[in-house]
Amino acid sequence: MTGNVWFIIGASSGFGKAIAEEALRRGDSVIASSRRGTSLKDLESLGAMLLDLDATSEDATISAAFQKAIDKYGKITHFVNAPGYLLEGPVEGASAKDALDSISVNVLAIMNLTRLQVAYLRTRGSGYIANFGSIGSWHGGSAFSHYAAAKWAVSGFTESVHAEVKEFGINATVVEPGYFRTEFLHEGGGNRKVVSNPLEKEYKGTSVEQARNALNNYNNKQPGDVVKGAKVIIDVLTGSGVAAGKEFPVRVVLGRDCMDGIRAKLASTEKLMKEWEDVIVSTDHDV
């Protein structure tokens, strides 16, 4: 056994589950949690401690879950916050509840978990927190406005947290994957939800319909390998393997598609700055 103890929220599928499996393969201790965490018998058979934990729970419930892990392993060294889902559809088709639920799970839960994790790790004087952003942290697009808003928020929040807590020996990073071959784009489950009023007739033939068709066609054909991604994430969070000797990154970008998307965003932003530079600086006070 190593000295690493991972507490993973959202371990039922995708990256959360892959990170749990990779950490266990390396001989680390893992607490795997989700809303139905105790049903993750395959992770339990690999040696994980299972916990039921809804990411949107009250502070007392979250703290009690952390304490169960500490009681068993004596500490928690790494937190991974991987809950979340895609809310798909035109913005006008989302009800107020759709929007609130999306922000509650994808943003506010991450913020609250991080707050409690920082409070614990600060008393230890060390530790790691990984929150999940996305390629959607860098650009918006038709049919995923709420998802992009959530992921931009998580990336900005995590970057700020890292600056705030690194003096205490705590490192926070946001993982920004491109499209990986997980269950994320499956319809009918908890990972991909459609707005209450999809307005399919009204948006027929538009970029919203095109985006939906693209997601359906891309499902199970995504270029990213989640097993490889999980190995990189653990290397980064342990300073080993591909991360050995490198400065800790506040962003962990995964996948060529995400890298290409970020470079395109940087180029378009620089073009915008150059085109509007005279207007931008014209708003300063005269010297």
PDB file of C-alpha atoms in Angstrom:
ATOM      1  CA  MET A   1       0.000   0.000   0.000  1.00  0.00           C
ATOM      2  CA  THR A   2       1.105   3.566  -0.731  1.00  0.00           C
ATOM      3  CA  GLY A   3       0.361   6.553   1.471  1.00  0.00           C
ATOM      4  CA  ASN A   4      -2.152   7.991  -0.990  1.00  0.00           C
ATOM      5  CA  VAL A   5      -5.815   8.009   0.024  1.00  0.00           C
ATOM      6  CA  TRP A   6      -8.263   9.093  -2.680  1.00  0.00           C
ATOM      7  CA  PHE A   7     -11.793  10.305  -1.990  1.00  0.00           C
ATOM      8  CA  ILE A   8     -13.657  10.297  -5.303  1.00  0.00           C
ATOM      9  CA  ILE A   9     -17.100  11.877  -5.652  1.00  0.00           C
ATOM     10  CA  GLY A  10     -18.912  10.666  -8.763  1.00  0.00           C
ATOM     11  CA  ALA A  11     -17.196   7.286  -9.045  1.00  0.00           C
ATOM     12  CA  SER A  12     -20.055   5.380 -10.636  1.00  0.00           C
ATOM     13  CA  SER A  13     -18.898   5.860 -14.227  1.00  0.00           C
ATOM     14  CA  GLY A  14     -16.599   7.720 -16.594  1.00  0.00           C
ATOM     15  CA  PHE A  15     -13.511   9.430 -15.277  1.00  0.00           C
ATOM     16  CA  GLY A  16     -14.474   9.029 -11.626  1.00  0.00           C
ATOM     17  CA  LYS A  17     -14.617   5.252 -11.937  1.00  0.00           C
ATOM     18  CA  ALA A  18     -11.499   5.058 -14.143  1.00  0.00           C
ATOM     19  CA  ILE A  19      -9.481   7.117 -11.653  1.00  0.00           C
ATOM     20  CA  ALA A  20     -10.647   4.861  -8.823  1.00  0.00           C
ATOM     21  CA  GLU A  21      -9.614   1.736 -10.737  1.00  0.00           C
ATOM     22  CA  GLU A  22      -6.201   3.156 -11.671  1.00  0.00           C
ATOM     23  CA  ALA A  23      -5.472   4.312  -8.103  1.00  0.00           C
ATOM     24  CA  LEU A  24      -6.363   0.868  -6.786  1.00  0.00           C
ATOM     25  CA  ARG A  25      -4.097  -0.784  -9.360  1.00  0.00           C
ATOM     26  CA  ARG A  26      -1.245   1.360  -8.023  1.00  0.00           C
ATOM     27  CA  GLY A  27      -1.843   0.168  -4.484  1.00  0.00           C
ATOM     28  CA  ASP A  28      -3.506   3.364  -3.257  1.00  0.00           C
ATOM     29  CA  SER A  29      -6.504   3.458  -0.913  1.00  0.00           C
ATOM     30  CA  VAL A  30      -9.761   4.617  -2.504  1.00  0.00           C
ATOM     31  CA  ILE A  31     -13.086   5.797  -1.173  1.00  0.00           C
ATOM     32  CA  ALA A  32     -15.540   5.618  -4.074  1.00  0.00           C
ATOM     33  CA  SER A  33     -18.735   7.585  -3.597  1.00  0.00           C
ATOM     34  CA  SER A  34     -21.806   8.501  -5.586  1.00  0.00           C
ATOM     35  CA  ARG A  35     -25.513   8.792  -4.933  1.00  0.00           C
ATOM     36  CA  ARG A  36     -25.635   4.999  -5.055  1.00  0.00           C
ATOM     37  CA  GLY A  37     -22.034   4.381  -4.117  1.00  0.00           C
ATOM     38  CA  THR A  38     -22.634   1.192  -2.176  1.00  0.00           C
ATOM     39  CA  SER A  39     -23.845  -0.429  -5.415  1.00  0.00           C
ATOM     40  CA  LEU A  40     -20.362  -0.170  -6.983  1.00  0.00           C
ATOM     41  CA  LYS A  41     -19.497  -3.762  -6.172  1.00  0.00           C
ATOM     42  CA  ASP A  42     -16.883  -4.032  -8.929  1.00  0.00           C
ATOM     43  CA  LEU A  43     -14.854  -1.284  -7.250  1.00  0.00           C
ATOM     44  CA  GLU A  44     -15.383  -2.902  -3.862  1.00  0.00           C
ATOM     45  CA  SER A  45     -13.995  -6.157  -5.221  1.00  0.00           C
ATOM     46  CA  LEU A  46     -10.837  -4.244  -6.179  1.00  0.00           C
ATOM     47  CA  GLY A  47     -10.488  -2.949  -2.629  1.00  0.00           C
ATOM     48  CA  ALA A  48     -12.373   0.342  -2.595  1.00  0.00           C
ATOM     49  CA  MET A  49     -14.386   1.585   0.340  1.00  0.00           C
ATOM     50  CA  LEU A  50     -17.882   2.436  -0.916  1.00  0.00           C
ATOM     51  CA  LEU A  51     -20.026   5.314   0.317  1.00  0.00           C
ATOM     52  CA  ASP A  52     -23.421   6.704  -0.665  1.00  0.00           C
ATOM     53  CA  LEU A  53     -22.991  10.467  -1.056  1.00  0.00           C
ATOM     54  CA  ASP A  54     -25.069  12.913  -3.050  1.00  0.00           C
ATOM     55  CA  ALA A  55     -22.755  15.758  -4.126  1.00  0.00           C
ATOM     56  CA  THR A  56     -25.476  18.289  -3.297  1.00  0.00           C
ATOM     57  CA  SER A  57     -25.833  17.109   0.319  1.00  0.00           C
ATOM     58  CA  GLU A  58     -25.729  19.363   3.378  1.00  0.00           C
ATOM     59  CA  ASP A  59     -22.372  20.155   4.958  1.00  0.00           C
ATOM     60  CA  ALA A  60     -22.939  17.784   7.865  1.00  0.00           C
ATOM     61  CA  THR A  61     -23.575  14.831   5.534  1.00  0.00           C
ATOM     62  CA  ILE A  62     -20.482  15.556   3.451  1.00  0.00           C
ATOM     63  CA  SER A  63     -18.292  16.066   6.502  1.00  0.00           C
ATOM     64  CA  ALA A  64     -19.572  12.826   8.026  1.00  0.00           C
ATOM     65  CA  ALA A  65     -18.610  10.959   4.837  1.00  0.00           C
ATOM     66  CA  PHE A  66     -15.112  12.454   4.964  1.00  0.00           C
ATOM     67  CA  GLN A  67     -14.830  11.437   8.619  1.00  0.00           C
ATOM     68  CA  LYS A  68     -15.744   7.812   7.822  1.00  0.00           C
ATOM     69  CA  ALA A  69     -12.842   7.716   5.401  1.00  0.00           C
ATOM     70  CA  ILE A  70     -10.487   9.354   7.895  1.00  0.00           C
ATOM     71  CA  ASP A  71     -11.571   6.931  10.618  1.00  0.00           C
ATOM     72  CA  LYS A  72     -10.645   4.011   8.358  1.00  0.00           C
ATOM     73  CA  TYR A  73      -7.491   5.280   6.670  1.00  0.00           C
ATOM     74  CA  GLY A  74      -6.300   7.994   9.047  1.00  0.00           C
ATOM     75  CA  LYS A  75      -6.288  10.697   6.377  1.00  0.00           C
ATOM     76  CA  ILE A  76      -7.383  11.790   2.917  1.00  0.00           C
ATOM     77  CA  THR A  77      -4.643  13.017   0.586  1.00  0.00           C
ATOM     78  CA  HIS A  78      -6.489  13.450  -2.719  1.00  0.00           C
ATOM     79  CA  PHE A  79     -10.007  14.613  -3.503  1.00  0.00           C
ATOM     80  CA  VAL A  80     -11.544  14.171  -6.958  1.00  0.00           C
ATOM     81  CA  ASN A  81     -14.830  15.951  -7.649  1.00  0.00           C
ATOM     82  CA  ALA A  82     -16.358  14.392 -10.753  1.00  0.00           C
ATOM     83  CA  PRO A  83     -20.156  14.725 -10.489  1.00  0.00           C
ATOM     84  CA  GLY A  84     -21.965  16.421 -13.343  1.00  0.00           C
ATOM     85  CA  TYR A  85     -24.102  16.048 -16.452  1.00  0.00           C
ATOM     86  CA  LEU A  86     -24.815  17.668 -19.802  1.00  0.00           C
ATOM     87  CA  LEU A  87     -28.025  19.706 -20.099  1.00  0.00           C
ATOM     88  CA  GLU A  88     -28.753  19.723 -23.805  1.00  0.00           C
ATOM     89  CA  GLY A  89     -31.137  21.852 -25.862  1.00  0.00           C
ATOM     90  CA  PRO A  90     -31.987  25.444 -26.802  1.00  0.00           C
ATOM     91  CA  VAL A  91     -31.665  27.935 -23.986  1.00  0.00           C
ATOM     92  CA  GLU A  92     -35.294  29.041 -24.264  1.00  0.00           C
ATOM     93  CA  GLY A  93     -36.392  25.440 -23.811  1.00  0.00           C
ATOM     94  CA  ALA A  94     -34.795  25.128 -20.386  1.00  0.00           C
ATOM     95  CA  SER A  95     -37.122  25.683 -17.454  1.00  0.00           C
ATOM     96  CA  ALA A  96     -35.996  27.612 -14.401  1.00  0.00           C
ATOM     97  CA  LYS A  97     -35.730  24.249 -12.621  1.00  0.00           C
ATOM     98  CA  ASP A  98     -33.610  22.789 -15.431  1.00  0.00           C
ATOM     99  CA  ALA A  99     -31.158  25.663 -15.077  1.00  0.00           C
ATOM    100  CA  LEU A 100     -31.112  25.585 -11.276  1.00  0.00           C
ATOM    101  CA  ASP A 101     -30.577  21.821 -11.166  1.00  0.00           C
ATOM    102  CA  SER A 102     -27.712  22.088 -13.648  1.00  0.00           C
ATOM    103  CA  ILE A 103     -25.950  24.821 -11.689  1.00  0.00           C
ATOM    104  CA  SER A 104     -26.609  23.043  -8.380  1.00  0.00           C
ATOM    105  CA  VAL A 105     -24.911  19.808  -9.479  1.00  0.00           C
ATOM    106  CA  ASN A 106     -22.323  21.069 -11.959  1.00  0.00           C
ATOM    107  CA  VAL A 107     -21.160  24.189 -10.103  1.00  0.00           C
ATOM    108  CA  LEU A 108     -22.490  24.769  -6.579  1.00  0.00           C
ATOM    109  CA  ALA A 109     -21.852  21.188  -5.467  1.00  0.00           C
ATOM    110  CA  ILE A 110     -18.247  21.419  -6.697  1.00  0.00           C
ATOM    111  CA  MET A 111     -17.787  24.726  -4.881  1.00  0.00           C
ATOM    112  CA  ASN A 112     -19.217  23.380  -1.647  1.00  0.00           C
ATOM    113  CA  LEU A 113     -17.223  20.146  -1.749  1.00  0.00           C
ATOM    114  CA  THR A 114     -14.052  22.111  -2.429  1.00  0.00           C
ATOM    115  CA  ARG A 115     -14.743  24.467   0.471  1.00  0.00           C
ATOM    116  CA  LEU A 116     -14.997  21.579   2.926  1.00  0.00           C
ATOM    117  CA  GLN A 117     -12.000  19.798   1.399  1.00  0.00           C
ATOM    118  CA  VAL A 118      -9.803  22.899   1.691  1.00  0.00           C
ATOM    119  CA  ALA A 119     -10.776  23.287   5.344  1.00  0.00           C
ATOM    120  CA  TYR A 120      -9.641  19.721   6.026  1.00  0.00           C
ATOM    121  CA  LEU A 121      -6.455  19.781   3.936  1.00  0.00           C
ATOM    122  CA  ARG A 122      -5.348  23.107   5.399  1.00  0.00           C
ATOM    123  CA  THR A 123      -5.175  21.508   8.836  1.00  0.00           C
ATOM    124  CA  ARG A 124      -3.013  18.726   7.327  1.00  0.00           C
ATOM    125  CA  GLY A 125      -0.753  21.173   5.534  1.00  0.00           C
ATOM    126  CA  SER A 126      -0.891  19.299   2.234  1.00  0.00           C
ATOM    127  CA  GLY A 127      -3.193  17.677  -0.264  1.00  0.00           C
ATOM    128  CA  TYR A 128      -4.683  17.746  -3.735  1.00  0.00           C
ATOM    129  CA  ILE A 129      -8.071  18.664  -5.186  1.00  0.00           C
ATOM    130  CA  ALA A 130      -9.111  17.908  -8.773  1.00  0.00           C
ATOM    131  CA  ASN A 131     -12.335  19.371 -10.158  1.00  0.00           C
ATOM    132  CA  PHE A 132     -13.725  18.501 -13.566  1.00  0.00           C
ATOM    133  CA  GLY A 133     -14.060  21.107 -16.251  1.00  0.00           C
ATOM    134  CA  SER A 134     -14.255  20.278 -19.942  1.00  0.00           C
ATOM    135  CA  ILE A 135     -13.447  21.352 -23.462  1.00  0.00           C
ATOM    136  CA  GLY A 136     -16.666  23.272 -22.799  1.00  0.00           C
ATOM    137  CA  SER A 137     -14.692  25.397 -20.325  1.00  0.00           C
ATOM    138  CA  TRP A 138     -13.165  27.131 -23.358  1.00  0.00           C
ATOM    139  CA  HIS A 139     -15.929  27.673 -25.863  1.00  0.00           C
ATOM    140  CA  GLY A 140     -19.689  27.802 -26.016  1.00  0.00           C
ATOM    141  CA  GLY A 141     -21.960  26.527 -28.740  1.00  0.00           C
ATOM    142  CA  SER A 142     -25.488  25.718 -29.749  1.00  0.00           C
ATOM    143  CA  ALA A 143     -27.484  23.369 -27.518  1.00  0.00           C
ATOM    144  CA  PHE A 144     -25.063  23.310 -24.575  1.00  0.00           C
ATOM    145  CA  SER A 145     -25.179  26.840 -23.154  1.00  0.00           C
ATOM    146  CA  HIS A 146     -25.873  25.714 -19.578  1.00  0.00           C
ATOM    147  CA  TYR A 147     -23.102  23.112 -19.695  1.00  0.00           C
ATOM    148  CA  ALA A 148     -20.581  25.625 -21.031  1.00  0.00           C
ATOM    149  CA  ALA A 149     -21.601  28.143 -18.362  1.00  0.00           C
ATOM    150  CA  ALA A 150     -21.093  25.514 -15.667  1.00  0.00           C
ATOM    151  CA  LYS A 151     -17.700  24.371 -16.923  1.00  0.00           C
ATOM    152  CA  TRP A 152     -16.408  27.934 -17.368  1.00  0.00           C
ATOM    153  CA  ALA A 153     -17.435  28.561 -13.770  1.00  0.00           C
ATOM    154  CA  VAL A 154     -15.652  25.443 -12.476  1.00  0.00           C
ATOM    155  CA  SER A 155     -12.420  26.303 -14.300  1.00  0.00           C
ATOM    156  CA  GLY A 156     -12.390  29.898 -13.081  1.00  0.00           C
ATOM    157  CA  PHE A 157     -13.276  28.831  -9.563  1.00  0.00           C
ATOM    158  CA  THR A 158     -10.581  26.154  -9.381  1.00  0.00           C
ATOM    159  CA  GLU A 159      -7.866  28.424 -10.773  1.00  0.00           C
ATOM    160  CA  SER A 160      -8.765  30.967  -8.083  1.00  0.00           C
ATOM    161  CA  VAL A 161      -8.794  28.327  -5.341  1.00  0.00           C
ATOM    162  CA  HIS A 162      -5.324  27.132  -6.334  1.00  0.00           C
ATOM    163  CA  ALA A 163      -3.936  30.667  -6.008  1.00  0.00           C
ATOM    164  CA  GLU A 164      -5.606  30.981  -2.611  1.00  0.00           C
ATOM    165  CA  VAL A 165      -4.463  27.722  -1.007  1.00  0.00           C
ATOM    166  CA  LYS A 166      -1.078  26.854  -2.527  1.00  0.00           C
ATOM    167  CA  GLU A 167       0.626  28.672   0.356  1.00  0.00           C
ATOM    168  CA  PHE A 168      -0.861  26.016   2.652  1.00  0.00           C
ATOM    169  CA  GLY A 169       0.650  23.160   0.676  1.00  0.00           C
ATOM    170  CA  ILE A 170      -2.589  22.434  -1.162  1.00  0.00           C
ATOM    171  CA  ASN A 171      -2.725  22.072  -4.942  1.00  0.00           C
ATOM    172  CA  ALA A 172      -5.981  22.438  -6.864  1.00  0.00           C
ATOM    173  CA  THR A 173      -6.381  21.728 -10.548  1.00  0.00           C
ATOM    174  CA  VAL A 174      -9.205  21.572 -13.062  1.00  0.00           C
ATOM    175  CA  VAL A 175      -9.254  18.596 -15.420  1.00  0.00           C
ATOM    176  CA  GLU A 176     -10.411  19.647 -18.877  1.00  0.00           C
ATOM    177  CA  PRO A 177     -11.026  16.617 -21.087  1.00  0.00           C
ATOM    178  CA  GLY A 178     -12.097  16.677 -24.685  1.00  0.00           C
ATOM    179  CA  TYR A 179     -14.471  13.970 -25.908  1.00  0.00           C
ATOM    180  CA  PHE A 180     -13.681  10.659 -24.222  1.00  0.00           C
ATOM    181  CA  ARG A 181     -15.375   7.331 -24.839  1.00  0.00           C
ATOM    182  CA  THR A 182     -17.442   7.097 -21.680  1.00  0.00           C
ATOM    183  CA  GLU A 183     -21.171   6.843 -21.002  1.00  0.00           C
ATOM    184  CA  PHE A 184     -21.435  10.641 -20.957  1.00  0.00           C
ATOM    185  CA  LEU A 185     -23.290  11.003 -24.277  1.00  0.00           C
ATOM    186  CA  HIS A 186     -25.655   8.075 -23.686  1.00  0.00           C
ATOM    187  CA  GLU A 187     -29.276   9.160 -23.771  1.00  0.00           C
ATOM    188  CA  GLY A 188     -31.776   8.205 -21.101  1.00  0.00           C
ATOM    189  CA  GLY A 189     -29.345   8.100 -18.197  1.00  0.00           C
ATOM    190  CA  GLY A 190     -28.101  10.640 -15.701  1.00  0.00           C
ATOM    191  CA  ASN A 191     -25.195  11.972 -17.750  1.00  0.00           C
ATOM    192  CA  ARG A 192     -27.069  13.585 -20.626  1.00  0.00           C
ATOM    193  CA  LYS A 193     -30.360  15.307 -19.987  1.00  0.00           C
ATOM    194  CA  VAL A 194     -32.590  17.248 -22.363  1.00  0.00           C
ATOM    195  CA  VAL A 195     -34.256  20.553 -21.507  1.00  0.00           C
ATOM    196  CA  SER A 196     -37.928  20.386 -20.529  1.00  0.00           C
ATOM    197  CA  ASN A 197     -39.098  21.852 -23.842  1.00  0.00           C
ATOM    198  CA  PRO A 198     -36.719  20.796 -26.655  1.00  0.00           C
ATOM    199  CA  LEU A 199     -38.663  22.847 -29.253  1.00  0.00           C
ATOM    200  CA  GLU A 200     -37.652  20.362 -31.932  1.00  0.00           C
ATOM    201  CA  LYS A 201     -40.078  21.721 -34.519  1.00  0.00           C
ATOM    202  CA  GLU A 202     -39.073  25.329 -33.932  1.00  0.00           C
ATOM    203  CA  TYR A 203     -35.334  24.571 -34.136  1.00  0.00           C
ATOM    204  CA  LYS A 204     -35.493  22.047 -36.963  1.00  0.00           C
ATOM    205  CA  GLY A 205     -32.689  22.602 -39.450  1.00  0.00           C
ATOM    206  CA  THR A 206     -30.787  24.950 -37.132  1.00  0.00           C
ATOM    207  CA  SER A 207     -27.440  24.603 -35.354  1.00  0.00           C
ATOM    208  CA  VAL A 208     -29.296  23.253 -32.303  1.00  0.00           C
ATOM    209  CA  GLU A 209     -30.588  20.257 -34.247  1.00  0.00           C
ATOM    210  CA  GLN A 210     -27.179  19.837 -35.875  1.00  0.00           C
ATOM    211  CA  ALA A 211     -25.479  19.789 -32.472  1.00  0.00           C
ATOM    212  CA  ARG A 212     -27.877  17.128 -31.177  1.00  0.00           C
ATOM    213  CA  ASN A 213     -27.303  14.955 -34.247  1.00  0.00           C
ATOM    214  CA  ALA A 214     -23.554  15.404 -33.909  1.00  0.00           C
ATOM    215  CA  LEU A 215     -23.611  14.259 -30.277  1.00  0.00           C
ATOM    216  CA  ASN A 216     -25.668  11.199 -31.225  1.00  0.00           C
ATOM    217  CA  ASN A 217     -23.300  10.335 -34.077  1.00  0.00           C
ATOM    218  CA  TYR A 218     -20.227  10.922 -31.903  1.00  0.00           C
ATOM    219  CA  ASN A 219     -21.414   8.689 -29.069  1.00  0.00           C
ATOM    220  CA  ASN A 220     -19.122   5.658 -28.678  1.00  0.00           C
ATOM    221  CA  LYS A 221     -16.788   7.139 -31.298  1.00  0.00           C
ATOM    222  CA  GLN A 222     -15.074   9.750 -29.122  1.00  0.00           C
ATOM    223  CA  PRO A 223     -11.288   9.839 -29.645  1.00  0.00           C
ATOM    224  CA  GLY A 224     -10.287   9.953 -25.972  1.00  0.00           C
ATOM    225  CA  ASP A 225      -9.334   6.815 -24.017  1.00  0.00           C
ATOM    226  CA  VAL A 226     -10.555   7.224 -20.441  1.00  0.00           C
ATOM    227  CA  VAL A 227      -8.085   4.646 -19.078  1.00  0.00           C
ATOM    228  CA  LYS A 228      -5.162   6.605 -20.521  1.00  0.00           C
ATOM    229  CA  GLY A 229      -6.707   9.837 -19.241  1.00  0.00           C
ATOM    230  CA  ALA A 230      -7.051   8.459 -15.722  1.00  0.00           C
ATOM    231  CA  LYS A 231      -3.379   7.429 -15.703  1.00  0.00           C
ATOM    232  CA  VAL A 232      -2.310  10.968 -16.640  1.00  0.00           C
ATOM    233  CA  ILE A 233      -4.552  12.505 -13.968  1.00  0.00           C
ATOM    234  CA  ILE A 234      -3.082  10.303 -11.246  1.00  0.00           C
ATOM    235  CA  ASP A 235       0.450  10.985 -12.487  1.00  0.00           C
ATOM    236  CA  VAL A 236      -0.233  14.735 -12.260  1.00  0.00           C
ATOM    237  CA  LEU A 237      -1.770  14.505  -8.802  1.00  0.00           C
ATOM    238  CA  THR A 238       1.120  12.396  -7.488  1.00  0.00           C
ATOM    239  CA  GLY A 239       3.956  14.104  -9.370  1.00  0.00           C
ATOM    240  CA  SER A 240       4.963  10.790 -10.916  1.00  0.00           C
ATOM    241  CA  GLY A 241       5.169   9.211 -14.367  1.00  0.00           C
ATOM    242  CA  VAL A 242       4.545  11.748 -17.133  1.00  0.00           C
ATOM    243  CA  ALA A 243       4.342  14.527 -14.531  1.00  0.00           C
ATOM    244  CA  ALA A 244       7.669  13.813 -12.831  1.00  0.00           C
ATOM    245  CA  GLY A 245       9.837  16.926 -12.722  1.00  0.00           C
ATOM    246  CA  LYS A 246       7.123  19.187 -14.146  1.00  0.00           C
ATOM    247  CA  GLU A 247       5.516  22.155 -12.386  1.00  0.00           C
ATOM    248  CA  PHE A 248       2.055  21.358 -11.028  1.00  0.00           C
ATOM    249  CA  PRO A 249      -0.505  22.472 -13.652  1.00  0.00           C
ATOM    250  CA  VAL A 250      -3.581  24.442 -12.664  1.00  0.00           C
ATOM    251  CA  ARG A 251      -5.246  22.930 -15.763  1.00  0.00           C
ATOM    252  CA  VAL A 252      -4.934  19.327 -16.931  1.00  0.00           C
ATOM    253  CA  VAL A 253      -5.900  19.371 -20.602  1.00  0.00           C
ATOM    254  CA  LEU A 254      -6.668  15.922 -22.026  1.00  0.00           C
ATOM    255  CA  GLY A 255      -7.141  14.959 -25.655  1.00  0.00           C
ATOM    256  CA  ARG A 256      -5.946  16.348 -28.960  1.00  0.00           C
ATOM    257  CA  ASP A 257      -9.432  17.703 -29.663  1.00  0.00           C
ATOM    258  CA  CYS A 258      -9.325  19.753 -26.461  1.00  0.00           C
ATOM    259  CA  MET A 259      -5.818  21.016 -27.236  1.00  0.00           C
ATOM    260  CA  ASP A 260      -6.865  22.026 -30.762  1.00  0.00           C
ATOM    261  CA  GLY A 261     -10.013  23.697 -29.428  1.00  0.00           C
ATOM    262  CA  ILE A 262      -8.039  25.734 -26.890  1.00  0.00           C
ATOM    263  CA  ARG A 263      -5.529  26.848 -29.522  1.00  0.00           C
ATOM    264  CA  ALA A 264      -8.372  27.933 -31.803  1.00  0.00           C
ATOM    265  CA  LYS A 265      -9.938  29.864 -28.935  1.00  0.00           C
ATOM    266  CA  LEU A 266      -6.633  31.600 -28.157  1.00  0.00           C
ATOM    267  CA  ALA A 267      -6.204  32.551 -31.812  1.00  0.00           C
ATOM    268  CA  SER A 268      -9.742  33.915 -32.162  1.00  0.00           C
ATOM    269  CA  THR A 269      -9.383  35.865 -28.908  1.00  0.00           C
ATOM    270  CA  GLU A 270      -6.076  37.393 -30.050  1.00  0.00           C
ATOM    271  CA  LYS A 271      -7.703  38.342 -33.387  1.00  0.00           C
ATOM    272  CA  LEU A 272     -10.545  40.036 -31.521  1.00  0.00           C
ATOM    273  CA  MET A 273      -8.102  41.954 -29.299  1.00  0.00           C
ATOM    274  CA  LYS A 274      -6.121  43.217 -32.285  1.00  0.00           C
ATOM    275  CA  GLU A 275      -9.221  44.274 -34.222  1.00  0.00           C
ATOM    276  CA  TRP A 276     -10.706  46.168 -31.274  1.00  0.00           C
ATOM    277  CA  GLU A 277      -7.535  47.340 -29.522  1.00  0.00           C
ATOM    278  CA  ASP A 278      -8.016  51.051 -30.304  1.00  0.00           C
ATOM    279  CA  VAL A 279     -11.580  50.909 -28.987  1.00  0.00           C
ATOM    280  CA  ILE A 280     -10.604  48.916 -25.911  1.00  0.00           C
ATOM    281  CA  VAL A 281      -7.925  51.351 -24.754  1.00  0.00           C
ATOM    282  CA  SER A 282     -10.053  54.402 -25.651  1.00  0.00           C
ATOM    283  CA  THR A 283     -12.111  53.911 -22.486  1.00  0.00           C
ATOM    284  CA  ASP A 284      -9.224  54.703 -20.112  1.00  0.00           C
ATOM    285  CA  HIS A 285      -9.018  58.054 -18.311  1.00  0.00           C
ATOM    286  CA  ASP A 286      -6.992  60.708 -20.114  1.00  0.00           C
ATOM    287  CA  VAL A 287      -3.614  61.194 -18.460  1.00  0.00           C
TER     288      VAL A 287
END
